[in-house]
């Protein structure tokens, strides 16, 4: 009767693993493995139900053997419940790991985007005439629109981080710092270009 759990024991061992992957790709690979194990569990569940029916039939046919048969049936049911519990626990652990690693991955992408944006903001020499000053101010304003367009993503990313247990305080603080640094870089550039434009206007008037 318990032969059905020959493969079940192997699956129980696999689902008892504490490994949750070291990055987003690793977690996704483990989730695919878990999906395959759960598909196999469907077949085990079917076999378990067949054996339950067979045990009940045998109890009716051989009432004097009911005690050992019931013991085997109880063991079979306990094994199935344990396997089901392990599967649920494993899926939840991998789901939590996925949320965390996805957050960390997106935080890294946000960091690279902020670094690239600051380079672009500071990427031009100071203007040498009024036309250049106006053009650079306009370009800087376009950068602001791009930054504003990303604010919703930053907000969503922070909300994702707050769902992680334990909350990644250090990473969330880093996210806030990235936003402040980017905003400060843009504001600094705007101030410098506004002053440069005023200087060019003054020069033109002086000439």
mmCIF file of N, CA and C in Angstrom, residues 76-196:
data_model
loop_
_atom_site.group_PDB
_atom_site.id
_atom_site.type_symbol
_atom_site.label_atom_id
_atom_site.label_comp_id
_atom_site.label_asym_id
_atom_site.label_seq_id
_atom_site.Cartn_x
_atom_site.Cartn_y
_atom_site.Cartn_z
ATOM 1 N N UNK A 76 -0.618 6.127 5.419
ATOM 2 C CA UNK A 76 -0.677 6.635 4.051
ATOM 3 C C UNK A 76 -1.246 8.062 4.032
ATOM 4 N N UNK A 77 -2.320 8.267 4.783
ATOM 5 C CA UNK A 77 -2.961 9.581 4.833
ATOM 6 C C UNK A 77 -2.058 10.618 5.503
ATOM 7 N N UNK A 78 -1.348 10.192 6.555
ATOM 8 C CA UNK A 78 -0.415 11.097 7.239
ATOM 9 C C UNK A 78 0.719 11.524 6.303
ATOM 10 N N UNK A 79 1.215 10.550 5.528
ATOM 11 C CA UNK A 79 2.295 10.859 4.582
ATOM 12 C C UNK A 79 1.835 11.863 3.531
ATOM 13 N N UNK A 80 0.609 11.665 3.060
ATOM 14 C CA UNK A 80 0.083 12.590 2.046
ATOM 15 C C UNK A 80 -0.110 13.991 2.622
ATOM 16 N N UNK A 81 -0.664 14.070 3.845
ATOM 17 C CA UNK A 81 -0.855 15.379 4.484
ATOM 18 C C UNK A 81 0.483 16.076 4.713
ATOM 19 N N UNK A 82 1.490 15.310 5.106
ATOM 20 C CA UNK A 82 2.817 15.869 5.342
ATOM 21 C C UNK A 82 3.420 16.401 4.031
ATOM 22 N N UNK A 83 3.249 15.616 2.966
ATOM 23 C CA UNK A 83 3.772 16.033 1.665
ATOM 24 C C UNK A 83 3.076 17.317 1.195
ATOM 25 N N UNK A 84 1.765 17.362 1.394
ATOM 26 C CA UNK A 84 0.984 18.535 0.992
ATOM 27 C C UNK A 84 1.410 19.766 1.798
ATOM 28 N N UNK A 85 1.661 19.585 3.095
ATOM 29 C CA UNK A 85 2.081 20.679 3.964
ATOM 30 C C UNK A 85 3.463 21.190 3.557
ATOM 31 N N UNK A 86 4.370 20.247 3.265
ATOM 32 C CA UNK A 86 5.719 20.627 2.832
ATOM 33 C C UNK A 86 5.669 21.408 1.522
ATOM 34 N N UNK A 87 4.794 20.966 0.618
ATOM 35 C CA UNK A 87 4.656 21.642 -0.669
ATOM 36 C C UNK A 87 4.177 23.080 -0.488
ATOM 37 N N UNK A 88 3.179 23.262 0.369
ATOM 38 C CA UNK A 88 2.635 24.599 0.641
ATOM 39 C C UNK A 88 3.695 25.501 1.270
ATOM 40 N N UNK A 89 4.403 24.950 2.249
ATOM 41 C CA UNK A 89 5.444 25.709 2.950
ATOM 42 C C UNK A 89 6.575 26.094 1.993
ATOM 43 N N UNK A 90 6.955 25.141 1.124
ATOM 44 C CA UNK A 90 8.038 25.389 0.162
ATOM 45 C C UNK A 90 7.631 26.460 -0.848
ATOM 46 N N UNK A 91 6.388 26.388 -1.331
ATOM 47 C CA UNK A 91 5.916 27.382 -2.305
ATOM 48 C C UNK A 91 5.887 28.778 -1.673
ATOM 49 N N UNK A 92 5.445 28.861 -0.431
ATOM 50 C CA UNK A 92 5.409 30.157 0.254
ATOM 51 C C UNK A 92 6.812 30.723 0.451
ATOM 52 N N UNK A 93 7.767 29.853 0.813
ATOM 53 C CA UNK A 93 9.157 30.295 1.009
ATOM 54 C C UNK A 93 9.749 30.814 -0.298
ATOM 55 N N UNK A 94 9.467 30.106 -1.391
ATOM 56 C CA UNK A 94 9.981 30.541 -2.697
ATOM 57 C C UNK A 94 9.286 31.814 -3.166
ATOM 58 N N UNK A 95 8.012 31.951 -2.835
ATOM 59 C CA UNK A 95 7.279 33.166 -3.197
ATOM 60 C C UNK A 95 7.869 34.373 -2.465
ATOM 61 N N UNK A 96 8.156 34.202 -1.171
ATOM 62 C CA UNK A 96 8.779 35.279 -0.389
ATOM 63 C C UNK A 96 10.161 35.625 -0.954
ATOM 64 N N UNK A 97 10.916 34.580 -1.313
ATOM 65 C CA UNK A 97 12.259 34.799 -1.868
ATOM 66 C C UNK A 97 12.176 35.528 -3.206
ATOM 67 N N UNK A 98 11.156 35.186 -4.006
ATOM 68 C CA UNK A 98 10.988 35.830 -5.312
ATOM 69 C C UNK A 98 10.706 37.325 -5.132
ATOM 70 N N UNK A 99 9.816 37.650 -4.194
ATOM 71 C CA UNK A 99 9.482 39.054 -3.945
ATOM 72 C C UNK A 99 10.733 39.830 -3.526
ATOM 73 N N UNK A 100 11.525 39.225 -2.650
ATOM 74 C CA UNK A 100 12.741 39.889 -2.171
ATOM 75 C C UNK A 100 13.757 40.069 -3.301
ATOM 76 N N UNK A 101 14.025 38.995 -4.041
ATOM 77 C CA UNK A 101 15.040 39.072 -5.096
ATOM 78 C C UNK A 101 14.594 39.976 -6.246
ATOM 79 N N UNK A 102 13.291 39.997 -6.530
ATOM 80 C CA UNK A 102 12.777 40.894 -7.567
ATOM 81 C C UNK A 102 12.965 42.344 -7.129
ATOM 82 N N UNK A 103 12.693 42.616 -5.857
ATOM 83 C CA UNK A 103 12.902 43.955 -5.309
ATOM 84 C C UNK A 103 14.371 44.361 -5.429
ATOM 85 N N UNK A 104 15.273 43.469 -5.029
ATOM 86 C CA UNK A 104 16.706 43.773 -5.082
ATOM 87 C C UNK A 104 17.183 43.976 -6.521
ATOM 88 N N UNK A 105 16.647 43.170 -7.428
ATOM 89 C CA UNK A 105 17.011 43.293 -8.841
ATOM 90 C C UNK A 105 16.544 44.636 -9.408
ATOM 91 N N UNK A 106 15.307 45.005 -9.095
ATOM 92 C CA UNK A 106 14.762 46.269 -9.588
ATOM 93 C C UNK A 106 15.431 47.460 -8.917
ATOM 94 N N UNK A 107 15.848 47.282 -7.661
ATOM 95 C CA UNK A 107 16.586 48.347 -6.966
ATOM 96 C C UNK A 107 17.926 48.591 -7.669
ATOM 97 N N UNK A 108 18.585 47.512 -8.073
ATOM 98 C CA UNK A 108 19.860 47.636 -8.794
ATOM 99 C C UNK A 108 19.649 48.346 -10.128
ATOM 100 N N UNK A 109 18.571 47.989 -10.827
ATOM 101 C CA UNK A 109 18.254 48.657 -12.094
ATOM 102 C C UNK A 109 17.979 50.142 -11.870
ATOM 103 N N UNK A 110 17.269 50.456 -10.785
ATOM 104 C CA UNK A 110 16.976 51.856 -10.454
ATOM 105 C C UNK A 110 18.258 52.620 -10.152
ATOM 106 N N UNK A 111 19.171 51.964 -9.445
ATOM 107 C CA UNK A 111 20.451 52.590 -9.116
ATOM 108 C C UNK A 111 21.239 52.913 -10.383
ATOM 109 N N UNK A 112 21.284 51.965 -11.300
ATOM 110 C CA UNK A 112 22.006 52.184 -12.562
ATOM 111 C C UNK A 112 21.346 53.296 -13.369
ATOM 112 N N UNK A 113 20.013 53.356 -13.348
ATOM 113 C CA UNK A 113 19.291 54.402 -14.085
ATOM 114 C C UNK A 113 19.592 55.771 -13.485
ATOM 115 N N UNK A 114 19.619 55.857 -12.150
ATOM 116 C CA UNK A 114 19.920 57.126 -11.477
ATOM 117 C C UNK A 114 21.346 57.584 -11.812
ATOM 118 N N UNK A 115 22.295 56.661 -11.754
ATOM 119 C CA UNK A 115 23.694 57.001 -12.080
ATOM 120 C C UNK A 115 23.788 57.513 -13.510
ATOM 121 N N UNK A 116 23.117 56.833 -14.431
ATOM 122 C CA UNK A 116 23.134 57.233 -15.839
ATOM 123 C C UNK A 116 22.454 58.598 -16.022
ATOM 124 N N UNK A 117 21.345 58.807 -15.309
ATOM 125 C CA UNK A 117 20.616 60.078 -15.423
ATOM 126 C C UNK A 117 21.447 61.244 -14.918
ATOM 127 N N UNK A 118 22.168 61.034 -13.795
ATOM 128 C CA UNK A 118 23.017 62.098 -13.252
ATOM 129 C C UNK A 118 24.151 62.430 -14.223
ATOM 130 N N UNK A 119 24.690 61.392 -14.863
ATOM 131 C CA UNK A 119 25.738 61.628 -15.875
ATOM 132 C C UNK A 119 25.192 62.482 -17.016
ATOM 133 N N UNK A 120 23.969 62.187 -17.438
ATOM 134 C CA UNK A 120 23.353 62.954 -18.518
ATOM 135 C C UNK A 120 23.084 64.393 -18.086
ATOM 136 N N UNK A 121 22.619 64.551 -16.845
ATOM 137 C CA UNK A 121 22.324 65.890 -16.321
ATOM 138 C C UNK A 121 23.587 66.755 -16.305
ATOM 139 N N UNK A 122 24.696 66.141 -15.928
ATOM 140 C CA UNK A 122 25.966 66.879 -15.806
ATOM 141 C C UNK A 122 26.843 66.752 -17.048
ATOM 142 N N UNK A 123 26.285 66.148 -18.096
ATOM 143 C CA UNK A 123 27.108 65.752 -19.239
ATOM 144 C C UNK A 123 27.490 66.829 -20.228
ATOM 145 N N UNK A 124 27.063 68.074 -20.027
ATOM 146 C CA UNK A 124 27.419 69.144 -20.964
ATOM 147 C C UNK A 124 28.236 70.223 -20.267
ATOM 148 N N UNK A 125 29.136 70.848 -21.034
ATOM 149 C CA UNK A 125 29.894 71.988 -20.501
ATOM 150 C C UNK A 125 28.938 73.151 -20.278
ATOM 151 N N UNK A 126 29.381 74.089 -19.473
ATOM 152 C CA UNK A 126 28.560 75.275 -19.230
ATOM 153 C C UNK A 126 28.443 76.092 -20.511
ATOM 154 N N UNK A 127 27.297 76.740 -20.727
ATOM 155 C CA UNK A 127 27.065 77.491 -21.966
ATOM 156 C C UNK A 127 27.974 78.718 -22.096
ATOM 157 N N UNK A 128 28.295 79.036 -23.334
ATOM 158 C CA UNK A 128 29.176 80.195 -23.602
ATOM 159 C C UNK A 128 28.408 81.341 -24.241
ATOM 160 N N UNK A 129 27.120 81.113 -24.522
ATOM 161 C CA UNK A 129 26.291 82.195 -25.056
ATOM 162 C C UNK A 129 24.836 81.958 -24.656
ATOM 163 N N UNK A 130 23.977 82.929 -24.970
ATOM 164 C CA UNK A 130 22.586 82.867 -24.541
ATOM 165 C C UNK A 130 21.840 81.707 -25.195
ATOM 166 N N UNK A 131 22.124 81.443 -26.463
ATOM 167 C CA UNK A 131 21.447 80.362 -27.181
ATOM 168 C C UNK A 131 21.750 79.011 -26.532
ATOM 169 N N UNK A 132 23.017 78.790 -26.212
ATOM 170 C CA UNK A 132 23.412 77.538 -25.556
ATOM 171 C C UNK A 132 22.768 77.419 -24.174
ATOM 172 N N UNK A 133 22.740 78.523 -23.454
ATOM 173 C CA UNK A 133 22.170 78.514 -22.103
ATOM 174 C C UNK A 133 20.692 78.134 -22.141
ATOM 175 N N UNK A 134 19.949 78.731 -23.080
ATOM 176 C CA UNK A 134 18.519 78.422 -23.201
ATOM 177 C C UNK A 134 18.304 76.965 -23.623
ATOM 178 N N UNK A 135 19.149 76.493 -24.547
ATOM 179 C CA UNK A 135 19.020 75.117 -25.037
ATOM 180 C C UNK A 135 19.294 74.109 -23.916
ATOM 181 N N UNK A 136 20.314 74.404 -23.106
ATOM 182 C CA UNK A 136 20.653 73.485 -22.019
ATOM 183 C C UNK A 136 19.603 73.518 -20.903
ATOM 184 N N UNK A 137 19.030 74.679 -20.672
ATOM 185 C CA UNK A 137 17.944 74.766 -19.694
ATOM 186 C C UNK A 137 16.729 73.964 -20.157
ATOM 187 N N UNK A 138 16.447 74.038 -21.440
ATOM 188 C CA UNK A 138 15.331 73.284 -22.003
ATOM 189 C C UNK A 138 15.597 71.780 -21.915
ATOM 190 N N UNK A 139 16.842 71.397 -22.222
ATOM 191 C CA UNK A 139 17.219 69.981 -22.127
ATOM 192 C C UNK A 139 17.103 69.497 -20.685
ATOM 193 N N UNK A 140 17.529 70.337 -19.747
ATOM 194 C CA UNK A 140 17.451 69.969 -18.326
ATOM 195 C C UNK A 140 16.000 69.801 -17.883
ATOM 196 N N UNK A 141 15.116 70.609 -18.457
ATOM 197 C CA UNK A 141 13.700 70.495 -18.130
ATOM 198 C C UNK A 141 13.123 69.190 -18.676
ATOM 199 N N UNK A 142 13.635 68.761 -19.824
ATOM 200 C CA UNK A 142 13.215 67.469 -20.385
ATOM 201 C C UNK A 142 13.659 66.323 -19.474
ATOM 202 N N UNK A 143 14.844 66.475 -18.909
ATOM 203 C CA UNK A 143 15.333 65.469 -17.950
ATOM 204 C C UNK A 143 14.395 65.403 -16.743
ATOM 205 N N UNK A 144 13.904 66.572 -16.328
ATOM 206 C CA UNK A 144 12.987 66.619 -15.185
ATOM 207 C C UNK A 144 11.708 65.851 -15.497
ATOM 208 N N UNK A 145 11.227 66.000 -16.720
ATOM 209 C CA UNK A 145 10.012 65.277 -17.117
ATOM 210 C C UNK A 145 10.255 63.771 -17.074
ATOM 211 N N UNK A 146 11.447 63.373 -17.492
ATOM 212 C CA UNK A 146 11.804 61.950 -17.473
ATOM 213 C C UNK A 146 11.891 61.438 -16.034
ATOM 214 N N UNK A 147 12.471 62.268 -15.164
ATOM 215 C CA UNK A 147 12.582 61.904 -13.740
ATOM 216 C C UNK A 147 11.194 61.782 -13.121
ATOM 217 N N UNK A 148 10.326 62.751 -13.410
ATOM 218 C CA UNK A 148 8.960 62.716 -12.879
ATOM 219 C C UNK A 148 8.216 61.462 -13.351
ATOM 220 N N UNK A 149 8.505 61.066 -14.596
ATOM 221 C CA UNK A 149 7.867 59.882 -15.152
ATOM 222 C C UNK A 149 8.266 58.601 -14.436
ATOM 223 N N UNK A 150 9.390 58.654 -13.730
ATOM 224 C CA UNK A 150 9.881 57.477 -13.005
ATOM 225 C C UNK A 150 9.399 57.421 -11.557
ATOM 226 N N UNK A 151 8.772 58.481 -11.092
ATOM 227 C CA UNK A 151 8.402 58.549 -9.676
ATOM 228 C C UNK A 151 7.429 57.439 -9.277
ATOM 229 N N UNK A 152 6.508 57.106 -10.171
ATOM 230 C CA UNK A 152 5.549 56.050 -9.871
ATOM 231 C C UNK A 152 6.256 54.707 -9.699
ATOM 232 N N UNK A 153 7.288 54.496 -10.528
ATOM 233 C CA UNK A 153 8.067 53.259 -10.426
ATOM 234 C C UNK A 153 8.795 53.202 -9.079
ATOM 235 N N UNK A 154 9.378 54.331 -8.668
ATOM 236 C CA UNK A 154 10.058 54.380 -7.370
ATOM 237 C C UNK A 154 9.074 54.094 -6.235
ATOM 238 N N UNK A 155 7.877 54.641 -6.353
ATOM 239 C CA UNK A 155 6.846 54.434 -5.333
ATOM 240 C C UNK A 155 6.446 52.960 -5.260
ATOM 241 N N UNK A 156 6.223 52.361 -6.431
ATOM 242 C CA UNK A 156 5.849 50.940 -6.496
ATOM 243 C C UNK A 156 6.958 50.057 -5.935
ATOM 244 N N UNK A 157 8.202 50.429 -6.249
ATOM 245 C CA UNK A 157 9.353 49.667 -5.775
ATOM 246 C C UNK A 157 9.439 49.724 -4.253
ATOM 247 N N UNK A 158 9.195 50.891 -3.699
ATOM 248 C CA UNK A 158 9.222 51.027 -2.238
ATOM 249 C C UNK A 158 8.118 50.198 -1.601
ATOM 250 N N UNK A 159 6.930 50.226 -2.196
ATOM 251 C CA UNK A 159 5.811 49.430 -1.672
ATOM 252 C C UNK A 159 6.144 47.941 -1.704
ATOM 253 N N UNK A 160 6.850 47.508 -2.766
ATOM 254 C CA UNK A 160 7.270 46.097 -2.859
ATOM 255 C C UNK A 160 8.222 45.748 -1.725
ATOM 256 N N UNK A 161 9.144 46.665 -1.445
ATOM 257 C CA UNK A 161 10.115 46.435 -0.372
ATOM 258 C C UNK A 161 9.456 46.329 0.994
ATOM 259 N N UNK A 162 8.393 47.107 1.191
ATOM 260 C CA UNK A 162 7.695 47.103 2.481
ATOM 261 C C UNK A 162 6.907 45.805 2.712
ATOM 262 N N UNK A 163 6.691 45.023 1.638
ATOM 263 C CA UNK A 163 5.975 43.751 1.759
ATOM 264 C C UNK A 163 6.903 42.611 2.170
ATOM 265 N N UNK A 164 8.207 42.873 2.136
ATOM 266 C CA UNK A 164 9.187 41.827 2.447
ATOM 267 C C UNK A 164 9.306 41.671 3.963
ATOM 268 N N UNK A 165 9.438 40.438 4.418
ATOM 269 C CA UNK A 165 9.627 40.152 5.835
ATOM 270 C C UNK A 165 10.910 39.353 6.041
ATOM 271 N N UNK A 166 11.897 39.881 6.796
ATOM 272 C CA UNK A 166 11.874 41.195 7.441
ATOM 273 C C UNK A 166 12.070 42.329 6.424
ATOM 274 N N UNK A 167 11.567 43.509 6.762
ATOM 275 C CA UNK A 167 11.675 44.666 5.866
ATOM 276 C C UNK A 167 13.150 45.026 5.656
ATOM 277 N N UNK A 168 13.578 45.158 4.400
ATOM 278 C CA UNK A 168 14.982 45.495 4.106
ATOM 279 C C UNK A 168 15.248 46.990 4.327
ATOM 280 N N UNK A 169 15.405 47.380 5.593
ATOM 281 C CA UNK A 169 15.544 48.790 5.952
ATOM 282 C C UNK A 169 16.703 49.465 5.206
ATOM 283 N N UNK A 170 17.839 48.792 5.138
ATOM 284 C CA UNK A 170 19.023 49.361 4.493
ATOM 285 C C UNK A 170 18.765 49.645 3.019
ATOM 286 N N UNK A 171 18.154 48.683 2.327
ATOM 287 C CA UNK A 171 17.888 48.839 0.891
ATOM 288 C C UNK A 171 16.838 49.920 0.630
ATOM 289 N N UNK A 172 15.820 50.001 1.495
ATOM 290 C CA UNK A 172 14.794 51.025 1.332
ATOM 291 C C UNK A 172 15.371 52.417 1.586
ATOM 292 N N UNK A 173 16.275 52.512 2.551
ATOM 293 C CA UNK A 173 16.950 53.784 2.817
ATOM 294 C C UNK A 173 17.798 54.184 1.610
ATOM 295 N N UNK A 174 18.427 53.183 0.978
ATOM 296 C CA UNK A 174 19.241 53.436 -0.215
ATOM 297 C C UNK A 174 18.364 53.939 -1.361
ATOM 298 N N UNK A 175 17.175 53.363 -1.489
ATOM 299 C CA UNK A 175 16.240 53.794 -2.528
ATOM 300 C C UNK A 175 15.857 55.264 -2.330
ATOM 301 N N UNK A 176 15.551 55.628 -1.086
ATOM 302 C CA UNK A 176 15.208 57.025 -0.787
ATOM 303 C C UNK A 176 16.392 57.949 -1.084
ATOM 304 N N UNK A 177 17.597 57.486 -0.765
ATOM 305 C CA UNK A 177 18.796 58.283 -1.015
ATOM 306 C C UNK A 177 19.022 58.485 -2.513
ATOM 307 N N UNK A 178 18.735 57.459 -3.294
ATOM 308 C CA UNK A 178 18.872 57.578 -4.753
ATOM 309 C C UNK A 178 17.947 58.677 -5.288
ATOM 310 N N UNK A 179 16.716 58.697 -4.805
ATOM 311 C CA UNK A 179 15.747 59.704 -5.249
ATOM 312 C C UNK A 179 16.206 61.110 -4.857
ATOM 313 N N UNK A 180 16.701 61.244 -3.618
ATOM 314 C CA UNK A 180 17.164 62.556 -3.152
ATOM 315 C C UNK A 180 18.390 63.022 -3.944
ATOM 316 N N UNK A 181 19.310 62.096 -4.190
ATOM 317 C CA UNK A 181 20.533 62.435 -4.926
ATOM 318 C C UNK A 181 20.209 62.898 -6.339
ATOM 319 N N UNK A 182 19.298 62.199 -6.992
ATOM 320 C CA UNK A 182 18.909 62.556 -8.358
ATOM 321 C C UNK A 182 18.230 63.919 -8.387
ATOM 322 N N UNK A 183 17.318 64.137 -7.442
ATOM 323 C CA UNK A 183 16.604 65.412 -7.373
ATOM 324 C C UNK A 183 17.571 66.559 -7.109
ATOM 325 N N UNK A 184 18.522 66.339 -6.200
ATOM 326 C CA UNK A 184 19.506 67.364 -5.859
ATOM 327 C C UNK A 184 20.408 67.683 -7.057
ATOM 328 N N UNK A 185 20.800 66.633 -7.811
ATOM 329 C CA UNK A 185 21.654 66.834 -8.993
ATOM 330 C C UNK A 185 20.935 67.670 -10.046
ATOM 331 N N UNK A 186 19.644 67.371 -10.241
ATOM 332 C CA UNK A 186 18.876 68.139 -11.224
ATOM 333 C C UNK A 186 18.721 69.587 -10.783
ATOM 334 N N UNK A 187 18.405 69.786 -9.507
ATOM 335 C CA UNK A 187 18.206 71.146 -8.987
ATOM 336 C C UNK A 187 19.498 71.961 -9.058
ATOM 337 N N UNK A 188 20.609 71.298 -8.746
ATOM 338 C CA UNK A 188 21.914 71.975 -8.818
ATOM 339 C C UNK A 188 22.211 72.414 -10.249
ATOM 340 N N UNK A 189 21.926 71.539 -11.190
ATOM 341 C CA UNK A 189 22.168 71.860 -12.605
ATOM 342 C C UNK A 189 21.247 72.985 -13.068
ATOM 343 N N UNK A 190 19.998 72.949 -12.641
ATOM 344 C CA UNK A 190 19.056 74.011 -13.023
ATOM 345 C C UNK A 190 19.524 75.367 -12.511
ATOM 346 N N UNK A 191 19.988 75.380 -11.254
ATOM 347 C CA UNK A 191 20.474 76.635 -10.663
ATOM 348 C C UNK A 191 21.676 77.165 -11.438
ATOM 349 N N UNK A 192 22.621 76.275 -11.750
ATOM 350 C CA UNK A 192 23.842 76.676 -12.471
ATOM 351 C C UNK A 192 23.503 77.211 -13.869
ATOM 352 N N UNK A 193 22.591 76.539 -14.554
ATOM 353 C CA UNK A 193 22.232 76.978 -15.914
ATOM 354 C C UNK A 193 21.427 78.275 -15.884
ATOM 355 N N UNK A 194 20.586 78.437 -14.856
ATOM 356 C CA UNK A 194 19.825 79.690 -14.729
ATOM 357 C C UNK A 194 20.775 80.855 -14.491
ATOM 358 N N UNK A 195 21.779 80.635 -13.651
ATOM 359 C CA UNK A 195 22.780 81.673 -13.396
ATOM 360 C C UNK A 195 23.600 81.964 -14.654
ATOM 361 N N UNK A 196 23.904 80.899 -15.404
ATOM 362 C CA UNK A 196 24.669 81.073 -16.639
ATOM 363 C C UNK A 196 23.872 81.886 -17.657
#
